[in-house]
């Protein structure tokens, strides 16, 4: 049984930073790519970033390139999303999910390929 739990969300001012964590249990974490999605009120869910099991490939949505950095520590079964220079439009619920390595795509995150979704963590960017 795959299980992912997010943490690290909160309220931050524009230009500020947050680091989200996605902790995994119940499966062979280091065989899966892990992705972050976000969903703002009234909007569709968007794939934000994804990282392969060995950290040899990453994907970023155009909207976060240069501001967000994804990383993972397989010894700690955790994936991180460092978010810098946050903007009000980054406000959303951020959720992590796992994707088998043969479905990983470094050009786009296909939501239907992901599984074991976490419960999400709220990020609010506001002054």
PDB file of N, CA, C and O in Angstrom, residues 2 4 27-35 37 50-54 72 97-106 108 110-117:
ATOM      1  N   UNK A   2       0.713   2.041  -1.027  1.00  0.00           N
ATOM      2  CA  UNK A   2       1.482   3.270  -1.122  1.00  0.00           C
ATOM      3  C   UNK A   2       0.854   4.335  -0.248  1.00  0.00           C
ATOM      4  O   UNK A   2      -0.365   4.470  -0.200  1.00  0.00           O
ATOM      5  N   UNK A   4       1.526   8.560   0.824  1.00  0.00           N
ATOM      6  CA  UNK A   4       2.297   9.798   0.739  1.00  0.00           C
ATOM      7  C   UNK A   4       1.632  10.841   1.625  1.00  0.00           C
ATOM      8  O   UNK A   4       0.404  10.990   1.608  1.00  0.00           O
ATOM      9  N   UNK A  27       6.003   1.361   0.601  1.00  0.00           N
ATOM     10  CA  UNK A  27       6.380   0.821  -0.698  1.00  0.00           C
ATOM     11  C   UNK A  27       7.853   1.124  -0.956  1.00  0.00           C
ATOM     12  O   UNK A  27       8.502   1.791  -0.164  1.00  0.00           O
ATOM     13  N   UNK A  28       8.340   0.614  -2.048  1.00  0.00           N
ATOM     14  CA  UNK A  28       9.731   0.839  -2.417  1.00  0.00           C
ATOM     15  C   UNK A  28       9.857   2.218  -3.032  1.00  0.00           C
ATOM     16  O   UNK A  28       9.796   2.382  -4.245  1.00  0.00           O
ATOM     17  N   UNK A  29      10.028   3.172  -2.182  1.00  0.00           N
ATOM     18  CA  UNK A  29      10.013   4.575  -2.586  1.00  0.00           C
ATOM     19  C   UNK A  29      10.995   4.851  -3.708  1.00  0.00           C
ATOM     20  O   UNK A  29      10.696   5.587  -4.646  1.00  0.00           O
ATOM     21  N   UNK A  30      12.180   4.261  -3.611  1.00  0.00           N
ATOM     22  CA  UNK A  30      13.239   4.657  -4.539  1.00  0.00           C
ATOM     23  C   UNK A  30      13.089   4.055  -5.932  1.00  0.00           C
ATOM     24  O   UNK A  30      13.985   4.201  -6.763  1.00  0.00           O
ATOM     25  N   UNK A  31      11.971   3.403  -6.213  1.00  0.00           N
ATOM     26  CA  UNK A  31      11.721   2.917  -7.575  1.00  0.00           C
ATOM     27  C   UNK A  31      10.746   3.813  -8.335  1.00  0.00           C
ATOM     28  O   UNK A  31      10.591   3.671  -9.547  1.00  0.00           O
ATOM     29  N   UNK A  32      10.112   4.746  -7.646  1.00  0.00           N
ATOM     30  CA  UNK A  32       9.076   5.572  -8.248  1.00  0.00           C
ATOM     31  C   UNK A  32       9.564   6.995  -8.488  1.00  0.00           C
ATOM     32  O   UNK A  32      10.324   7.549  -7.692  1.00  0.00           O
ATOM     33  N   UNK A  33       9.107   7.591  -9.571  1.00  0.00           N
ATOM     34  CA  UNK A  33       9.201   9.030  -9.718  1.00  0.00           C
ATOM     35  C   UNK A  33       8.078   9.655  -8.875  1.00  0.00           C
ATOM     36  O   UNK A  33       7.020   9.046  -8.699  1.00  0.00           O
ATOM     37  N   UNK A  34       8.331  10.842  -8.371  1.00  0.00           N
ATOM     38  CA  UNK A  34       7.355  11.537  -7.525  1.00  0.00           C
ATOM     39  C   UNK A  34       7.088  12.915  -8.114  1.00  0.00           C
ATOM     40  O   UNK A  34       8.019  13.630  -8.496  1.00  0.00           O
ATOM     41  N   UNK A  35       5.825  13.259  -8.162  1.00  0.00           N
ATOM     42  CA  UNK A  35       5.448  14.555  -8.711  1.00  0.00           C
ATOM     43  C   UNK A  35       4.623  15.377  -7.747  1.00  0.00           C
ATOM     44  O   UNK A  35       3.995  14.850  -6.833  1.00  0.00           O
ATOM     45  N   UNK A  37       1.570  18.268  -7.732  1.00  0.00           N
ATOM     46  CA  UNK A  37       0.486  18.929  -8.443  1.00  0.00           C
ATOM     47  C   UNK A  37      -0.052  20.045  -7.556  1.00  0.00           C
ATOM     48  O   UNK A  37       0.155  20.036  -6.342  1.00  0.00           O
ATOM     49  N   UNK A  50       8.241  17.222 -11.231  1.00  0.00           N
ATOM     50  CA  UNK A  50       8.375  15.781 -11.040  1.00  0.00           C
ATOM     51  C   UNK A  50       9.853  15.425 -11.059  1.00  0.00           C
ATOM     52  O   UNK A  50      10.656  16.099 -11.736  1.00  0.00           O
ATOM     53  N   UNK A  51      10.211  14.366 -10.331  1.00  0.00           N
ATOM     54  CA  UNK A  51      11.610  13.942 -10.256  1.00  0.00           C
ATOM     55  C   UNK A  51      11.673  12.426 -10.327  1.00  0.00           C
ATOM     56  O   UNK A  51      10.848  11.719  -9.727  1.00  0.00           O
ATOM     57  N   UNK A  52      12.632  11.917 -11.082  1.00  0.00           N
ATOM     58  CA  UNK A  52      12.785  10.476 -11.212  1.00  0.00           C
ATOM     59  C   UNK A  52      13.366   9.867  -9.939  1.00  0.00           C
ATOM     60  O   UNK A  52      13.839  10.566  -9.049  1.00  0.00           O
ATOM     61  N   UNK A  53      13.349   8.547  -9.896  1.00  0.00           N
ATOM     62  CA  UNK A  53      13.778   7.848  -8.677  1.00  0.00           C
ATOM     63  C   UNK A  53      15.238   8.123  -8.324  1.00  0.00           C
ATOM     64  O   UNK A  53      15.586   8.196  -7.146  1.00  0.00           O
ATOM     65  N   UNK A  54      16.081   8.310  -9.333  1.00  0.00           N
ATOM     66  CA  UNK A  54      17.500   8.549  -9.085  1.00  0.00           C
ATOM     67  C   UNK A  54      17.879  10.008  -9.225  1.00  0.00           C
ATOM     68  O   UNK A  54      19.065  10.347  -9.277  1.00  0.00           O
ATOM     69  N   UNK A  72      15.045  15.053  -3.875  1.00  0.00           N
ATOM     70  CA  UNK A  72      14.600  13.909  -3.076  1.00  0.00           C
ATOM     71  C   UNK A  72      15.763  13.340  -2.295  1.00  0.00           C
ATOM     72  O   UNK A  72      16.927  13.415  -2.722  1.00  0.00           O
ATOM     73  N   UNK A  97       2.233  12.824  -5.599  1.00  0.00           N
ATOM     74  CA  UNK A  97       1.748  11.531  -6.075  1.00  0.00           C
ATOM     75  C   UNK A  97       2.917  10.782  -6.717  1.00  0.00           C
ATOM     76  O   UNK A  97       3.920  11.404  -7.099  1.00  0.00           O
ATOM     77  N   UNK A  98       2.756   9.477  -6.845  1.00  0.00           N
ATOM     78  CA  UNK A  98       3.825   8.624  -7.382  1.00  0.00           C
ATOM     79  C   UNK A  98       3.485   8.153  -8.793  1.00  0.00           C
ATOM     80  O   UNK A  98       2.314   7.949  -9.125  1.00  0.00           O
ATOM     81  N   UNK A  99       4.525   7.994  -9.605  1.00  0.00           N
ATOM     82  CA  UNK A  99       4.336   7.478 -10.963  1.00  0.00           C
ATOM     83  C   UNK A  99       5.402   6.413 -11.232  1.00  0.00           C
ATOM     84  O   UNK A  99       6.575   6.605 -10.901  1.00  0.00           O
ATOM     85  N   UNK A 100       5.005   5.277 -11.805  1.00  0.00           N
ATOM     86  CA  UNK A 100       6.003   4.238 -12.116  1.00  0.00           C
ATOM     87  C   UNK A 100       7.034   4.780 -13.097  1.00  0.00           C
ATOM     88  O   UNK A 100       6.727   5.630 -13.933  1.00  0.00           O
ATOM     89  N   UNK A 101       8.273   4.305 -13.019  1.00  0.00           N
ATOM     90  CA  UNK A 101       9.333   4.859 -13.866  1.00  0.00           C
ATOM     91  C   UNK A 101       9.051   4.765 -15.356  1.00  0.00           C
ATOM     92  O   UNK A 101       9.472   5.648 -16.114  1.00  0.00           O
ATOM     93  N   UNK A 102       8.341   3.728 -15.804  1.00  0.00           N
ATOM     94  CA  UNK A 102       8.070   3.593 -17.235  1.00  0.00           C
ATOM     95  C   UNK A 102       7.008   4.568 -17.737  1.00  0.00           C
ATOM     96  O   UNK A 102       6.791   4.696 -18.936  1.00  0.00           O
ATOM     97  N   UNK A 103       6.360   5.266 -16.807  1.00  0.00           N
ATOM     98  CA  UNK A 103       5.373   6.265 -17.203  1.00  0.00           C
ATOM     99  C   UNK A 103       5.883   7.689 -17.017  1.00  0.00           C
ATOM    100  O   UNK A 103       5.184   8.652 -17.328  1.00  0.00           O
ATOM    101  N   UNK A 104       7.080   7.849 -16.504  1.00  0.00           N
ATOM    102  CA  UNK A 104       7.618   9.182 -16.294  1.00  0.00           C
ATOM    103  C   UNK A 104       7.823   9.881 -17.633  1.00  0.00           C
ATOM    104  O   UNK A 104       8.325   9.297 -18.586  1.00  0.00           O
ATOM    105  N   UNK A 105       7.462  11.150 -17.703  1.00  0.00           N
ATOM    106  CA  UNK A 105       7.582  11.946 -18.914  1.00  0.00           C
ATOM    107  C   UNK A 105       8.178  13.293 -18.521  1.00  0.00           C
ATOM    108  O   UNK A 105       7.605  14.002 -17.686  1.00  0.00           O
ATOM    109  N   UNK A 106       9.318  13.643 -19.095  1.00  0.00           N
ATOM    110  CA  UNK A 106       9.961  14.899 -18.701  1.00  0.00           C
ATOM    111  C   UNK A 106       9.472  16.098 -19.505  1.00  0.00           C
ATOM    112  O   UNK A 106      10.077  17.174 -19.442  1.00  0.00           O
ATOM    113  N   UNK A 108       5.784  16.466 -19.780  1.00  0.00           N
ATOM    114  CA  UNK A 108       4.442  16.759 -19.288  1.00  0.00           C
ATOM    115  C   UNK A 108       4.090  15.756 -18.208  1.00  0.00           C
ATOM    116  O   UNK A 108       4.526  14.618 -18.249  1.00  0.00           O
ATOM    117  N   UNK A 110       1.219  13.615 -16.886  1.00  0.00           N
ATOM    118  CA  UNK A 110      -0.112  13.098 -17.195  1.00  0.00           C
ATOM    119  C   UNK A 110      -0.763  12.624 -15.898  1.00  0.00           C
ATOM    120  O   UNK A 110      -0.360  11.619 -15.322  1.00  0.00           O
ATOM    121  N   UNK A 111      -1.758  13.339 -15.452  1.00  0.00           N
ATOM    122  CA  UNK A 111      -2.379  13.090 -14.156  1.00  0.00           C
ATOM    123  C   UNK A 111      -2.836  11.640 -14.006  1.00  0.00           C
ATOM    124  O   UNK A 111      -2.695  11.053 -12.926  1.00  0.00           O
ATOM    125  N   UNK A 112      -3.376  11.058 -15.043  1.00  0.00           N
ATOM    126  CA  UNK A 112      -3.914   9.698 -14.966  1.00  0.00           C
ATOM    127  C   UNK A 112      -2.826   8.655 -14.724  1.00  0.00           C
ATOM    128  O   UNK A 112      -3.134   7.527 -14.332  1.00  0.00           O
ATOM    129  N   UNK A 113      -1.570   8.998 -14.966  1.00  0.00           N
ATOM    130  CA  UNK A 113      -0.470   8.053 -14.755  1.00  0.00           C
ATOM    131  C   UNK A 113      -0.053   7.981 -13.283  1.00  0.00           C
ATOM    132  O   UNK A 113       0.663   7.073 -12.886  1.00  0.00           O
ATOM    133  N   UNK A 114      -0.490   8.967 -12.490  1.00  0.00           N
ATOM    134  CA  UNK A 114      -0.034   9.058 -11.107  1.00  0.00           C
ATOM    135  C   UNK A 114      -0.991   8.311 -10.168  1.00  0.00           C
ATOM    136  O   UNK A 114      -2.191   8.181 -10.434  1.00  0.00           O
ATOM    137  N   UNK A 115      -0.434   7.863  -9.075  1.00  0.00           N
ATOM    138  CA  UNK A 115      -1.189   7.075  -8.113  1.00  0.00           C
ATOM    139  C   UNK A 115      -0.783   7.454  -6.702  1.00  0.00           C
ATOM    140  O   UNK A 115       0.168   8.213  -6.509  1.00  0.00           O
ATOM    141  N   UNK A 116      -1.502   6.909  -5.738  1.00  0.00           N
ATOM    142  CA  UNK A 116      -1.164   7.101  -4.317  1.00  0.00           C
ATOM    143  C   UNK A 116      -1.077   8.576  -3.952  1.00  0.00           C
ATOM    144  O   UNK A 116      -0.081   9.028  -3.363  1.00  0.00           O
ATOM    145  N   UNK A 117      -2.101   9.298  -4.235  1.00  0.00           N
ATOM    146  CA  UNK A 117      -2.134  10.736  -3.974  1.00  0.00           C
ATOM    147  C   UNK A 117      -2.173  11.003  -2.470  1.00  0.00           C
ATOM    148  O   UNK A 117      -2.885  10.341  -1.720  1.00  0.00           O
TER     149      UNK A 117
END
